[in-house]
């Protein structure tokens, strides 16, 4: 009796998991880049500009995080 081992299923599963991991990493990097851009834009404003829009300097990180990540 011959025994056949099909490695296509295992290798395609591994490739799919690897692709998913790469896509999640790219997505995380894109979100982080958007967070840093938002943070830097708000941080570059003067205290007067921030007061005009009702934002305290200590709230910039929280605002940028909620804008990007929705939390």
CSV table of C-alpha atoms in Angstrom, one decimal:
chain,number,residue,atom,x,y,z
A,1,UNK,CA,0.0,0.0,0.0
A,2,UNK,CA,1.4,3.4,-1.0
A,3,UNK,CA,1.1,6.4,1.3
A,4,UNK,CA,0.7,9.8,-0.4
A,5,UNK,CA,1.4,12.9,1.6
A,6,UNK,CA,-0.2,16.0,0.2
A,7,UNK,CA,1.8,19.1,1.2
A,8,UNK,CA,-0.1,21.5,-1.0
A,9,UNK,CA,-2.8,22.0,1.7
A,10,UNK,CA,-0.2,22.6,4.4
A,11,UNK,CA,1.9,25.0,2.3
A,12,UNK,CA,-1.1,26.9,1.0
A,13,UNK,CA,-2.4,27.3,4.6
A,14,UNK,CA,1.0,28.6,5.6
A,15,UNK,CA,1.1,31.0,2.7
A,16,UNK,CA,-2.4,32.3,3.5
A,17,UNK,CA,-1.4,32.9,7.1
A,18,UNK,CA,1.7,34.6,6.1
A,19,UNK,CA,-0.2,36.9,3.7
A,20,UNK,CA,-2.7,37.7,6.4
A,21,UNK,CA,0.2,38.6,8.8
A,22,UNK,CA,1.8,40.8,6.2
A,23,UNK,CA,-1.5,42.6,5.5
A,24,UNK,CA,-2.2,43.2,9.2
A,25,UNK,CA,1.3,44.6,9.6
A,26,UNK,CA,0.8,47.0,6.6
A,27,UNK,CA,-2.6,48.0,8.0
A,28,UNK,CA,-1.1,48.7,11.4
A,29,UNK,CA,1.7,50.7,9.9
A,30,UNK,CA,-0.7,52.8,7.9
A,31,UNK,CA,-2.9,53.5,11.0
A,32,UNK,CA,0.2,54.5,13.0
A,33,UNK,CA,1.4,56.8,10.2
A,34,UNK,CA,-2.0,58.5,10.2
A,35,UNK,CA,-1.9,58.8,14.0
A,36,UNK,CA,1.6,60.4,13.9
A,37,UNK,CA,0.5,62.8,11.1
A,38,UNK,CA,-2.6,63.8,13.1
A,39,UNK,CA,-0.6,64.2,16.3
A,40,UNK,CA,2.1,66.3,14.6
A,41,UNK,CA,-0.4,68.5,12.9
A,42,UNK,CA,-2.1,69.3,16.2
A,43,UNK,CA,1.1,69.6,18.1
A,44,UNK,CA,2.4,72.1,15.5
A,45,UNK,CA,-0.5,74.5,16.3
A,46,UNK,CA,0.1,77.4,18.7
A,47,UNK,CA,-1.6,77.5,22.1
A,48,UNK,CA,-3.9,80.2,20.8
A,49,UNK,CA,-4.9,78.1,17.7
A,50,UNK,CA,-5.6,75.1,20.0
A,51,UNK,CA,-7.7,77.3,22.3
A,52,UNK,CA,-9.7,78.5,19.3
A,53,UNK,CA,-10.7,75.0,18.5
A,54,UNK,CA,-11.2,74.0,22.1
A,55,UNK,CA,-8.3,71.7,22.5
A,56,UNK,CA,-5.8,71.6,25.3
A,57,UNK,CA,-2.3,70.6,24.5
A,58,UNK,CA,-2.4,67.7,26.9
A,59,UNK,CA,-5.3,66.2,25.0
A,60,UNK,CA,-3.6,66.0,21.6
A,61,UNK,CA,-2.5,62.3,22.0
A,62,UNK,CA,-6.0,61.3,23.0
A,63,UNK,CA,-7.6,63.2,20.2
A,64,UNK,CA,-5.2,61.7,17.6
A,65,UNK,CA,-5.8,58.2,18.9
A,66,UNK,CA,-9.5,58.5,18.9
A,67,UNK,CA,-9.5,60.0,15.4
A,68,UNK,CA,-7.4,57.1,14.0
A,69,UNK,CA,-8.4,54.1,16.0
A,70,UNK,CA,-11.9,55.2,17.0
A,71,UNK,CA,-11.3,54.4,20.7
